[in-house]
PDB file of C-alpha atoms in Angstrom:
ATOM      1  CA  MET A   1      75.573   8.588 -38.548  1.00 81.00           C
ATOM      2  CA  ASP A   2      72.036   7.285 -38.606  1.00 88.00           C
ATOM      3  CA  GLY A   3      70.898   3.901 -37.279  1.00 93.00           C
ATOM      4  CA  VAL A   4      70.217   1.690 -34.268  1.00 95.00           C
ATOM      5  CA  ILE A   5      72.771   0.000 -32.000  1.00 96.00           C
ATOM      6  CA  PRO A   6      71.703  -3.259 -30.444  1.00 96.00           C
ATOM      7  CA  LEU A   7      73.623  -2.630 -27.193  1.00 96.00           C
ATOM      8  CA  ASN A   8      74.146  -5.370 -24.509  1.00 96.00           C
ATOM      9  CA  LYS A   9      73.663  -3.585 -21.305  1.00 95.00           C
ATOM     10  CA  GLU A  10      75.559  -4.799 -18.198  1.00 94.00           C
ATOM     11  CA  ILE A  11      74.233  -5.071 -14.651  1.00 93.00           C
ATOM     12  CA  GLY A  12      74.866  -2.019 -12.466  1.00 89.00           C
ATOM     13  CA  GLN A  13      74.588   0.662 -15.201  1.00 87.00           C
ATOM     14  CA  THR A  14      71.508   2.726 -16.036  1.00 87.00           C
ATOM     15  CA  SER A  15      70.105   3.117 -19.577  1.00 87.00           C
ATOM     16  CA  SER A  16      71.075   6.815 -19.258  1.00 88.00           C
ATOM     17  CA  ASP A  17      74.674   5.940 -18.320  1.00 91.00           C
ATOM     18  CA  TYR A  18      75.020   4.289 -21.812  1.00 92.00           C
ATOM     19  CA  VAL A  19      73.524   7.147 -23.644  1.00 92.00           C
ATOM     20  CA  TYR A  20      76.060   9.527 -21.918  1.00 92.00           C
ATOM     21  CA  LYS A  21      79.019   7.221 -22.719  1.00 94.00           C
ATOM     22  CA  LEU A  22      77.978   6.611 -26.303  1.00 94.00           C
ATOM     23  CA  ARG A  23      77.733  10.411 -26.967  1.00 94.00           C
ATOM     24  CA  LYS A  24      81.482  10.558 -26.239  1.00 93.00           C
ATOM     25  CA  ILE A  25      82.418   7.523 -28.089  1.00 94.00           C
ATOM     26  CA  LEU A  26      80.421   8.434 -31.220  1.00 93.00           C
ATOM     27  CA  HIS A  27      81.107  12.087 -31.027  1.00 92.00           C
ATOM     28  CA  THR A  28      77.365  13.016 -31.482  1.00 91.00           C
ATOM     29  CA  ARG A  29      74.660  14.218 -29.104  1.00 90.00           C
ATOM     30  CA  LYS A  30      71.740  12.892 -30.984  1.00 91.00           C
ATOM     31  CA  ILE A  31      71.265   9.635 -29.216  1.00 94.00           C
ATOM     32  CA  GLY A  32      68.337   8.075 -27.317  1.00 89.00           C
ATOM     33  CA  HIS A  33      67.496   4.647 -25.775  1.00 88.00           C
ATOM     34  CA  THR A  34      64.295   2.723 -26.399  1.00 85.00           C
ATOM     35  CA  GLY A  35      63.066   1.875 -22.974  1.00 77.00           C
ATOM     36  CA  THR A  36      64.691   1.980 -19.584  1.00 80.00           C
ATOM     37  CA  LEU A  37      66.240  -1.082 -17.998  1.00 85.00           C
ATOM     38  CA  ASP A  38      66.773  -1.082 -14.334  1.00 84.00           C
ATOM     39  CA  PRO A  39      70.356  -1.261 -13.081  1.00 86.00           C
ATOM     40  CA  LEU A  40      69.917  -4.832 -11.908  1.00 89.00           C
ATOM     41  CA  VAL A  41      68.676  -5.907 -15.358  1.00 93.00           C
ATOM     42  CA  ASP A  42      70.999  -6.642 -18.207  1.00 95.00           C
ATOM     43  CA  GLY A  43      70.468  -7.570 -21.898  1.00 96.00           C
ATOM     44  CA  VAL A  44      69.242  -5.978 -25.098  1.00 96.00           C
ATOM     45  CA  LEU A  45      68.930  -2.187 -25.082  1.00 95.00           C
ATOM     46  CA  PRO A  46      68.528  -0.674 -28.667  1.00 95.00           C
ATOM     47  CA  ILE A  47      70.155   2.822 -28.907  1.00 95.00           C
ATOM     48  CA  CYS A  48      68.944   5.116 -31.693  1.00 94.00           C
ATOM     49  CA  VAL A  49      71.486   7.479 -33.370  1.00 94.00           C
ATOM     50  CA  GLY A  50      70.989  10.508 -35.608  1.00 92.00           C
ATOM     51  CA  GLN A  51      67.815  10.442 -37.673  1.00 90.00           C
ATOM     52  CA  ALA A  52      66.901   7.064 -36.127  1.00 91.00           C
ATOM     53  CA  THR A  53      66.133   8.877 -32.780  1.00 92.00           C
ATOM     54  CA  LYS A  54      62.788   9.586 -34.486  1.00 91.00           C
ATOM     55  CA  LEU A  55      62.141   5.824 -34.127  1.00 91.00           C
ATOM     56  CA  VAL A  56      62.462   5.862 -30.239  1.00 90.00           C
ATOM     57  CA  ASN A  57      58.831   5.882 -29.648  1.00 88.00           C
ATOM     58  CA  THR A  58      58.004   3.243 -32.407  1.00 87.00           C
ATOM     59  CA  LEU A  59      60.654   0.806 -31.043  1.00 89.00           C
ATOM     60  CA  THR A  60      59.845   1.459 -27.392  1.00 87.00           C
ATOM     61  CA  GLY A  61      56.230   0.341 -28.132  1.00 85.00           C
ATOM     62  CA  SER A  62      57.265  -2.981 -29.650  1.00 88.00           C
ATOM     63  CA  PRO A  63      56.942  -6.325 -27.655  1.00 93.00           C
ATOM     64  CA  LYS A  64      59.981  -7.369 -25.583  1.00 95.00           C
ATOM     65  CA  GLU A  65      61.177 -10.742 -24.246  1.00 97.00           C
ATOM     66  CA  TYR A  66      62.834 -11.560 -21.035  1.00 98.00           C
ATOM     67  CA  ALA A  67      64.512 -14.616 -19.364  1.00 98.00           C
ATOM     68  CA  GLY A  68      64.498 -14.477 -15.609  1.00 97.00           C
ATOM     69  CA  GLU A  69      63.869 -16.143 -12.237  1.00 98.00           C
ATOM     70  CA  ILE A  70      61.098 -15.849  -9.562  1.00 98.00           C
ATOM     71  CA  THR A  71      61.885 -16.789  -6.030  1.00 98.00           C
ATOM     72  CA  ILE A  72      58.845 -17.851  -3.923  1.00 98.00           C
ATOM     73  CA  GLY A  73      58.883 -17.540  -0.107  1.00 97.00           C
ATOM     74  CA  ARG A  74      59.920 -13.938   0.274  1.00 97.00           C
ATOM     75  CA  SER A  75      58.837 -10.492  -0.924  1.00 95.00           C
ATOM     76  CA  THR A  76      60.734  -7.181  -1.020  1.00 94.00           C
ATOM     77  CA  THR A  77      60.103  -3.477  -1.060  1.00 91.00           C
ATOM     78  CA  THR A  78      61.493  -3.198  -4.633  1.00 91.00           C
ATOM     79  CA  GLU A  79      60.001  -6.489  -5.878  1.00 92.00           C
ATOM     80  CA  ASP A  80      63.538  -7.606  -6.805  1.00 93.00           C
ATOM     81  CA  ARG A  81      66.616  -8.933  -4.934  1.00 92.00           C
ATOM     82  CA  GLU A  82      67.823  -5.447  -4.083  1.00 89.00           C
ATOM     83  CA  GLY A  83      64.979  -4.581  -1.769  1.00 88.00           C
ATOM     84  CA  GLU A  84      64.403  -5.117   1.971  1.00 91.00           C
ATOM     85  CA  THR A  85      62.254  -7.940   3.032  1.00 94.00           C
ATOM     86  CA  VAL A  86      58.521  -7.192   3.470  1.00 93.00           C
ATOM     87  CA  GLU A  87      57.159 -10.721   4.170  1.00 95.00           C
ATOM     88  CA  GLU A  88      58.645 -14.167   4.407  1.00 96.00           C
ATOM     89  CA  LYS A  89      56.653 -17.497   4.348  1.00 97.00           C
ATOM     90  CA  LYS A  90      58.676 -20.567   3.888  1.00 95.00           C
ATOM     91  CA  LEU A  91      57.490 -23.473   1.794  1.00 97.00           C
ATOM     92  CA  SER A  92      57.373 -26.829   3.496  1.00 95.00           C
ATOM     93  CA  LYS A  93      57.561 -28.502   0.072  1.00 96.00           C
ATOM     94  CA  PRO A  94      57.980 -27.250  -3.449  1.00 97.00           C
ATOM     95  CA  PHE A  95      55.051 -26.569  -5.756  1.00 97.00           C
ATOM     96  CA  ALA A  96      54.573 -29.289  -8.337  1.00 97.00           C
ATOM     97  CA  ASN A  97      55.556 -28.494 -11.934  1.00 97.00           C
ATOM     98  CA  GLU A  98      51.919 -28.928 -13.081  1.00 97.00           C
ATOM     99  CA  GLU A  99      50.616 -26.210 -10.616  1.00 97.00           C
ATOM    100  CA  LEU A 100      53.453 -23.849 -11.626  1.00 98.00           C
ATOM    101  CA  GLU A 101      52.654 -24.288 -15.376  1.00 97.00           C
ATOM    102  CA  GLN A 102      48.940 -23.722 -14.751  1.00 97.00           C
ATOM    103  CA  THR A 103      49.784 -20.458 -12.908  1.00 97.00           C
ATOM    104  CA  PHE A 104      52.031 -19.296 -15.860  1.00 98.00           C
ATOM    105  CA  GLU A 105      49.166 -20.079 -18.203  1.00 97.00           C
ATOM    106  CA  GLN A 106      46.759 -18.155 -15.973  1.00 96.00           C
ATOM    107  CA  MET A 107      48.860 -14.981 -16.335  1.00 97.00           C
ATOM    108  CA  THR A 108      48.888 -14.786 -20.206  1.00 97.00           C
ATOM    109  CA  GLY A 109      46.680 -12.532 -22.320  1.00 96.00           C
ATOM    110  CA  ASP A 110      45.282  -9.063 -21.419  1.00 96.00           C
ATOM    111  CA  LEU A 111      46.043  -8.157 -17.801  1.00 94.00           C
ATOM    112  CA  LYS A 112      45.842  -5.042 -15.587  1.00 92.00           C
ATOM    113  CA  GLN A 113      48.920  -4.083 -13.597  1.00 90.00           C
ATOM    114  CA  ILE A 114      49.804  -1.469 -10.997  1.00 82.00           C
ATOM    115  CA  PRO A 115      53.300  -0.098 -11.314  1.00 75.00           C
ATOM    116  CA  PRO A 116      55.616  -0.770  -8.297  1.00 72.00           C
ATOM    117  CA  MET A 117      56.348   2.080  -5.960  1.00 66.00           C
ATOM    118  CA  PHE A 118      60.022   1.833  -6.839  1.00 71.00           C
ATOM    119  CA  SER A 119      59.673   2.835 -10.506  1.00 66.00           C
ATOM    120  CA  ALA A 120      59.952   5.885 -12.812  1.00 67.00           C
ATOM    121  CA  VAL A 121      56.249   6.246 -13.464  1.00 71.00           C
ATOM    122  CA  ARG A 122      55.196   9.826 -12.692  1.00 80.00           C
ATOM    123  CA  VAL A 123      52.241  10.713 -10.375  1.00 75.00           C
ATOM    124  CA  ASN A 124      51.512  14.422  -9.868  1.00 75.00           C
ATOM    125  CA  GLY A 125      54.814  15.428 -11.428  1.00 78.00           C
ATOM    126  CA  LYS A 126      56.997  13.186  -9.277  1.00 78.00           C
ATOM    127  CA  LYS A 127      58.473   9.757 -10.018  1.00 76.00           C
ATOM    128  CA  LEU A 128      57.112   6.927  -7.844  1.00 71.00           C
ATOM    129  CA  TYR A 129      60.455   6.070  -6.499  1.00 75.00           C
ATOM    130  CA  GLU A 130      60.747   9.628  -5.081  1.00 78.00           C
ATOM    131  CA  TYR A 131      57.698   8.961  -3.097  1.00 75.00           C
ATOM    132  CA  ALA A 132      58.869   5.588  -2.062  1.00 74.00           C
ATOM    133  CA  ARG A 133      62.246   6.890  -0.802  1.00 79.00           C
ATOM    134  CA  ALA A 134      60.312   9.394   1.290  1.00 78.00           C
ATOM    135  CA  GLY A 135      58.178   6.681   2.827  1.00 79.00           C
ATOM    136  CA  ILE A 136      54.974   8.061   1.111  1.00 80.00           C
ATOM    137  CA  GLU A 137      52.536   5.625  -0.612  1.00 79.00           C
ATOM    138  CA  VAL A 138      50.410   7.204  -3.358  1.00 78.00           C
ATOM    139  CA  GLU A 139      47.615   5.893  -5.545  1.00 79.00           C
ATOM    140  CA  ARG A 140      49.143   4.444  -8.665  1.00 77.00           C
ATOM    141  CA  PRO A 141      47.453   4.354 -12.177  1.00 80.00           C
ATOM    142  CA  VAL A 142      46.280   0.980 -13.335  1.00 86.00           C
ATOM    143  CA  ARG A 143      47.686   0.075 -16.759  1.00 88.00           C
ATOM    144  CA  GLN A 144      46.614  -2.450 -19.360  1.00 93.00           C
ATOM    145  CA  ILE A 145      49.276  -4.850 -20.503  1.00 94.00           C
ATOM    146  CA  HIS A 146      49.437  -7.951 -22.657  1.00 97.00           C
ATOM    147  CA  ILE A 147      51.359 -11.136 -22.008  1.00 97.00           C
ATOM    148  CA  TYR A 148      51.953 -13.005 -25.231  1.00 97.00           C
ATOM    149  CA  SER A 149      53.607 -15.950 -23.535  1.00 98.00           C
ATOM    150  CA  PHE A 150      54.836 -16.777 -20.017  1.00 98.00           C
ATOM    151  CA  SER A 151      56.398 -20.126 -19.338  1.00 97.00           C
ATOM    152  CA  MET A 152      58.898 -22.122 -17.209  1.00 98.00           C
ATOM    153  CA  THR A 153      62.160 -22.839 -18.928  1.00 97.00           C
ATOM    154  CA  SER A 154      63.947 -25.444 -16.675  1.00 97.00           C
ATOM    155  CA  GLU A 155      63.386 -27.669 -13.667  1.00 97.00           C
ATOM    156  CA  PRO A 156      62.636 -25.552 -10.536  1.00 97.00           C
ATOM    157  CA  SER A 157      64.983 -25.661  -7.571  1.00 97.00           C
ATOM    158  CA  PHE A 158      63.947 -25.922  -3.872  1.00 97.00           C
ATOM    159  CA  ASP A 159      66.116 -24.983  -0.898  1.00 96.00           C
ATOM    160  CA  GLU A 160      65.021 -26.928   2.210  1.00 95.00           C
ATOM    161  CA  THR A 161      67.109 -24.678   4.453  1.00 95.00           C
ATOM    162  CA  THR A 162      65.499 -21.368   3.396  1.00 95.00           C
ATOM    163  CA  GLY A 163      62.220 -22.816   2.276  1.00 96.00           C
ATOM    164  CA  TYR A 164      62.502 -20.905  -1.067  1.00 98.00           C
ATOM    165  CA  GLN A 165      61.645 -22.249  -4.477  1.00 98.00           C
ATOM    166  CA  THR A 166      63.152 -20.611  -7.503  1.00 98.00           C
ATOM    167  CA  ILE A 167      61.585 -20.899 -11.114  1.00 98.00           C
ATOM    168  CA  LYS A 168      63.286 -19.786 -14.273  1.00 98.00           C
ATOM    169  CA  PHE A 169      60.938 -18.311 -16.957  1.00 98.00           C
ATOM    170  CA  HIS A 170      60.658 -16.661 -20.395  1.00 98.00           C
ATOM    171  CA  VAL A 171      58.117 -14.024 -21.062  1.00 98.00           C
ATOM    172  CA  LYS A 172      57.149 -12.065 -24.085  1.00 98.00           C
ATOM    173  CA  CYS A 173      55.178  -8.958 -23.049  1.00 96.00           C
ATOM    174  CA  SER A 174      53.877  -5.620 -24.252  1.00 94.00           C
ATOM    175  CA  LYS A 175      55.316  -2.160 -23.589  1.00 90.00           C
ATOM    176  CA  GLY A 176      54.794  -0.930 -20.132  1.00 88.00           C
ATOM    177  CA  THR A 177      54.927  -4.398 -18.397  1.00 93.00           C
ATOM    178  CA  TYR A 178      56.831  -4.577 -15.113  1.00 91.00           C
ATOM    179  CA  VAL A 179      58.309  -8.087 -14.898  1.00 95.00           C
ATOM    180  CA  ARG A 180      58.999  -7.585 -11.253  1.00 93.00           C
ATOM    181  CA  THR A 181      55.369  -7.069 -10.624  1.00 94.00           C
ATOM    182  CA  LEU A 182      54.619 -10.296 -12.731  1.00 96.00           C
ATOM    183  CA  ALA A 183      56.864 -12.227 -10.298  1.00 96.00           C
ATOM    184  CA  VAL A 184      55.027 -10.815  -7.255  1.00 95.00           C
ATOM    185  CA  GLU A 185      51.629 -11.540  -8.784  1.00 96.00           C
ATOM    186  CA  PHE A 186      52.781 -15.036  -9.655  1.00 97.00           C
ATOM    187  CA  GLY A 187      53.501 -15.699  -5.981  1.00 97.00           C
ATOM    188  CA  LYS A 188      50.154 -14.226  -4.932  1.00 96.00           C
ATOM    189  CA  LEU A 189      48.313 -16.672  -7.140  1.00 97.00           C
ATOM    190  CA  LEU A 190      50.063 -19.453  -5.309  1.00 97.00           C
ATOM    191  CA  GLY A 191      49.387 -17.858  -1.803  1.00 97.00           C
ATOM    192  CA  TYR A 192      53.060 -16.975  -1.216  1.00 98.00           C
ATOM    193  CA  PRO A 193      55.261 -13.862  -1.197  1.00 97.00           C
ATOM    194  CA  ALA A 194      57.664 -13.687  -4.175  1.00 97.00           C
ATOM    195  CA  PHE A 195      60.206 -11.420  -5.820  1.00 97.00           C
ATOM    196  CA  MET A 196      62.147 -11.361  -9.133  1.00 96.00           C
ATOM    197  CA  SER A 197      65.585 -12.630  -8.315  1.00 96.00           C
ATOM    198  CA  GLN A 198      67.137 -12.185 -11.750  1.00 97.00           C
ATOM    199  CA  LEU A 199      66.184 -10.741 -15.129  1.00 97.00           C
ATOM    200  CA  THR A 200      67.728 -10.454 -18.617  1.00 97.00           C
ATOM    201  CA  ARG A 201      66.073  -8.809 -21.587  1.00 97.00           C
ATOM    202  CA  VAL A 202      66.729 -11.196 -24.468  1.00 97.00           C
ATOM    203  CA  LYS A 203      64.914  -9.446 -27.259  1.00 96.00           C
ATOM    204  CA  SER A 204      63.858  -5.881 -28.093  1.00 94.00           C
ATOM    205  CA  ALA A 205      63.021  -4.084 -31.306  1.00 91.00           C
ATOM    206  CA  GLY A 206      63.509  -7.311 -33.192  1.00 90.00           C
ATOM    207  CA  PHE A 207      67.107  -7.696 -31.919  1.00 94.00           C
ATOM    208  CA  PRO A 208      67.957 -10.908 -30.137  1.00 96.00           C
ATOM    209  CA  ILE A 209      70.653 -10.916 -27.450  1.00 97.00           C
ATOM    210  CA  GLU A 210      72.958 -12.918 -29.655  1.00 97.00           C
ATOM    211  CA  GLU A 211      73.247  -9.923 -32.108  1.00 95.00           C
ATOM    212  CA  THR A 212      74.133  -7.281 -29.497  1.00 97.00           C
ATOM    213  CA  PHE A 213      77.397  -5.427 -28.845  1.00 97.00           C
ATOM    214  CA  THR A 214      78.981  -4.488 -25.577  1.00 96.00           C
ATOM    215  CA  LEU A 215      80.267  -0.980 -24.978  1.00 95.00           C
ATOM    216  CA  GLY A 216      83.805  -2.192 -25.113  1.00 95.00           C
ATOM    217  CA  GLN A 217      83.315  -3.933 -28.482  1.00 97.00           C
ATOM    218  CA  ILE A 218      81.828  -0.639 -29.860  1.00 96.00           C
ATOM    219  CA  GLU A 219      84.813   1.372 -28.580  1.00 95.00           C
ATOM    220  CA  GLU A 220      87.185  -1.122 -30.254  1.00 95.00           C
ATOM    221  CA  MET A 221      85.337  -1.089 -33.558  1.00 95.00           C
ATOM    222  CA  MET A 222      85.178   2.736 -33.654  1.00 94.00           C
ATOM    223  CA  GLU A 223      89.024   2.796 -33.354  1.00 93.00           C
ATOM    224  CA  LYS A 224      89.096   0.737 -36.565  1.00 94.00           C
ATOM    225  CA  ASP A 225      86.394   2.714 -38.324  1.00 93.00           C
ATOM    226  CA  ASP A 226      84.235  -0.350 -38.271  1.00 95.00           C
ATOM    227  CA  TYR A 227      80.544   0.517 -37.986  1.00 94.00           C
ATOM    228  CA  HIS A 228      79.008  -2.883 -38.185  1.00 95.00           C
ATOM    229  CA  PHE A 229      77.443  -2.326 -34.829  1.00 96.00           C
ATOM    230  CA  LEU A 230      75.160   0.370 -36.303  1.00 96.00           C
ATOM    231  CA  LYS A 231      72.064  -1.103 -38.027  1.00 94.00           C
ATOM    232  CA  SER A 232      70.525   0.983 -40.730  1.00 92.00           C
ATOM    233  CA  ILE A 233      66.942   2.232 -40.424  1.00 91.00           C
ATOM    234  CA  ASP A 234      65.996   0.027 -43.345  1.00 90.00           C
ATOM    235  CA  GLU A 235      67.333  -3.010 -41.551  1.00 91.00           C
ATOM    236  CA  VAL A 236      65.596  -2.216 -38.326  1.00 91.00           C
ATOM    237  CA  LEU A 237      62.211  -1.728 -40.157  1.00 91.00           C
ATOM    238  CA  LYS A 238      62.698  -4.648 -42.560  1.00 89.00           C
ATOM    239  CA  GLU A 239      59.535  -6.420 -41.225  1.00 88.00           C
ATOM    240  CA  VAL A 240      57.366  -3.414 -41.956  1.00 90.00           C
ATOM    241  CA  PRO A 241      55.501  -3.656 -45.414  1.00 91.00           C
ATOM    242  CA  SER A 242      57.180  -1.387 -47.931  1.00 92.00           C
ATOM    243  CA  LEU A 243      56.408   0.620 -50.942  1.00 92.00           C
ATOM    244  CA  GLU A 244      58.954   1.832 -53.526  1.00 93.00           C
ATOM    245  CA  LEU A 245      57.789   5.322 -54.562  1.00 92.00           C
ATOM    246  CA  ASN A 246      57.647   6.449 -58.234  1.00 91.00           C
ATOM    247  CA  ASP A 247      58.782   9.928 -59.342  1.00 90.00           C
ATOM    248  CA  GLU A 248      55.298  11.481 -58.909  1.00 90.00           C
ATOM    249  CA  GLN A 249      54.639   9.963 -55.472  1.00 90.00           C
ATOM    250  CA  TRP A 250      58.013  11.049 -54.157  1.00 91.00           C
ATOM    251  CA  ASP A 251      58.500  14.577 -55.841  1.00 89.00           C
ATOM    252  CA  VAL A 252      54.855  15.800 -55.488  1.00 88.00           C
ATOM    253  CA  ARG A 253      53.660  14.064 -52.396  1.00 89.00           C
ATOM    254  CA  VAL A 254      55.834  12.253 -49.916  1.00 90.00           C
ATOM    255  CA  SER A 255      58.809  14.764 -49.984  1.00 89.00           C
ATOM    256  CA  HIS A 256      56.361  17.404 -48.888  1.00 88.00           C
ATOM    257  CA  GLY A 257      54.489  15.293 -46.291  1.00 88.00           C
ATOM    258  CA  GLY A 258      51.595  14.661 -48.595  1.00 91.00           C
ATOM    259  CA  PHE A 259      49.008  11.833 -48.608  1.00 93.00           C
ATOM    260  CA  LEU A 260      49.053   8.690 -50.756  1.00 91.00           C
ATOM    261  CA  GLU A 261      45.872   7.454 -52.473  1.00 89.00           C
ATOM    262  CA  GLU A 262      44.291   4.221 -51.449  1.00 88.00           C
ATOM    263  CA  LYS A 263      44.352   2.946 -55.063  1.00 89.00           C
ATOM    264  CA  ASP A 264      48.070   3.332 -55.294  1.00 87.00           C
ATOM    265  CA  VAL A 265      48.977   1.226 -52.241  1.00 89.00           C
ATOM    266  CA  ASP A 266      48.388  -2.443 -52.039  1.00 89.00           C
ATOM    267  CA  SER A 267      49.125  -3.140 -48.396  1.00 90.00           C
ATOM    268  CA  ASP A 268      47.654  -4.206 -44.987  1.00 89.00           C
ATOM    269  CA  LYS A 269      45.662  -1.230 -43.799  1.00 90.00           C
ATOM    270  CA  THR A 270      46.019  -2.241 -40.161  1.00 89.00           C
ATOM    271  CA  LYS A 271      49.770  -1.893 -40.285  1.00 89.00           C
ATOM    272  CA  GLN A 272      52.342   0.869 -40.902  1.00 90.00           C
ATOM    273  CA  LEU A 273      53.679   1.330 -44.373  1.00 92.00           C
ATOM    274  CA  ARG A 274      57.358   1.996 -44.999  1.00 92.00           C
ATOM    275  CA  VAL A 275      57.699   4.248 -48.012  1.00 93.00           C
ATOM    276  CA  GLN A 276      61.089   4.110 -49.867  1.00 92.00           C
ATOM    277  CA  ARG A 277      62.927   6.069 -52.536  1.00 90.00           C
ATOM    278  CA  ASP A 278      65.674   4.242 -54.350  1.00 89.00           C
ATOM    279  CA  GLY A 279      65.514   1.466 -51.634  1.00 88.00           C
ATOM    280  CA  VAL A 280      66.036   3.997 -48.710  1.00 89.00           C
ATOM    281  CA  THR A 281      63.213   4.348 -46.197  1.00 91.00           C
ATOM    282  CA  LYS A 282      62.016   7.915 -46.083  1.00 92.00           C
ATOM    283  CA  ALA A 283      58.884   7.791 -43.884  1.00 92.00           C
ATOM    284  CA  LEU A 284      56.223   5.646 -42.171  1.00 93.00           C
ATOM    285  CA  TYR A 285      52.638   6.023 -43.306  1.00 94.00           C
ATOM    286  CA  LYS A 286      49.361   4.795 -41.714  1.00 94.00           C
ATOM    287  CA  TYR A 287      45.985   4.299 -43.250  1.00 94.00           C
ATOM    288  CA  ASP A 288      43.283   6.902 -42.355  1.00 93.00           C
ATOM    289  CA  LYS A 289      39.795   5.418 -42.433  1.00 93.00           C
ATOM    290  CA  VAL A 290      38.123   8.749 -42.447  1.00 93.00           C
ATOM    291  CA  ARG A 291      40.055  10.141 -45.389  1.00 92.00           C
ATOM    292  CA  ASN A 292      40.431   6.770 -47.109  1.00 93.00           C
ATOM    293  CA  MET A 293      44.084   7.794 -47.625  1.00 92.00           C
ATOM    294  CA  TRP A 294      47.521   6.900 -46.412  1.00 94.00           C
ATOM    295  CA  ILE A 295      48.925   9.686 -44.306  1.00 94.00           C
ATOM    296  CA  PRO A 296      52.442  10.337 -42.801  1.00 93.00           C
ATOM    297  CA  ASP A 297      52.901   8.838 -39.455  1.00 92.00           C
ATOM    298  CA  LEU A 298      56.711   9.605 -39.181  1.00 91.00           C
ATOM    299  CA  MET A 299      59.045  11.362 -41.485  1.00 90.00           C
ATOM    300  CA  LEU A 300      62.485   9.768 -40.997  1.00 84.00           C
ATOM    301  CA  LEU A 301      65.065  11.057 -43.286  1.00 66.00           C
ATOM    302  CA  ASN A 302      65.874  14.443 -44.821  1.00 56.00           C
ATOM    303  CA  ASN A 303      63.903  14.837 -47.977  1.00 46.00           C
ATOM    304  CA  LYS A 304      66.925  14.736 -50.412  1.00 47.00           C
TER     305      LYS A 304
END
């Protein structure tokens, strides 16, 4: 059983919970997820099975898309709705759409971000949330992220009683982005405390949420020996340029992890190359400028 499951994660469960449950359902231990989703976040969680577990790092590094909600007027310890209030500053009137849109635009492109204390980032061998629960604040590493797009998706709402304004958004971002922190930074640019009040991952590893399966659906399909929930490695990598290998390239070179000559490959040298044998993806190659050759980046399937 080799492939990727586009799973629809529910609120309240951890990514590791699903790996544990799927090992039992699929009767295999070779399973890994492609990027942790917080318990309060639902949506697309690609799960790699069998030989596809070799793709975990590749898929984890791909851009992701989220739909969520920012609440302005209050900040929390965890930067989401679960935390305790840190600061409250009521709005006397809502921000105009034009000012909100300008703020979204201001937060696109290359940005630097400091991970929240309540996160799984490790500092000196311990996870940040372990320090946070002990009431210890530590210096956190600054990371470079990229925001491809960040925009408002509907008319904002304003509660005159609480003085809070809520804005629904869509964001496409790079690996390592904390959307909770984006919400806090959004508020800071407007001069107000803010937190992320809702978040759903709507696309990951090329899978939109419309193509996902719930754990219950997967259990039912397994009982019927229906494996349509499992997407093949070829399907997952269909956007990666491919090369069908001839006998010499496969038997003499690729099957032994060898190089491919520049003259034999007509492909974009800035991108990975998916090498296939009889239409089946066997490995991912990358171009080496020093050697002027295509070299193995990831061997995927057994060399049969």
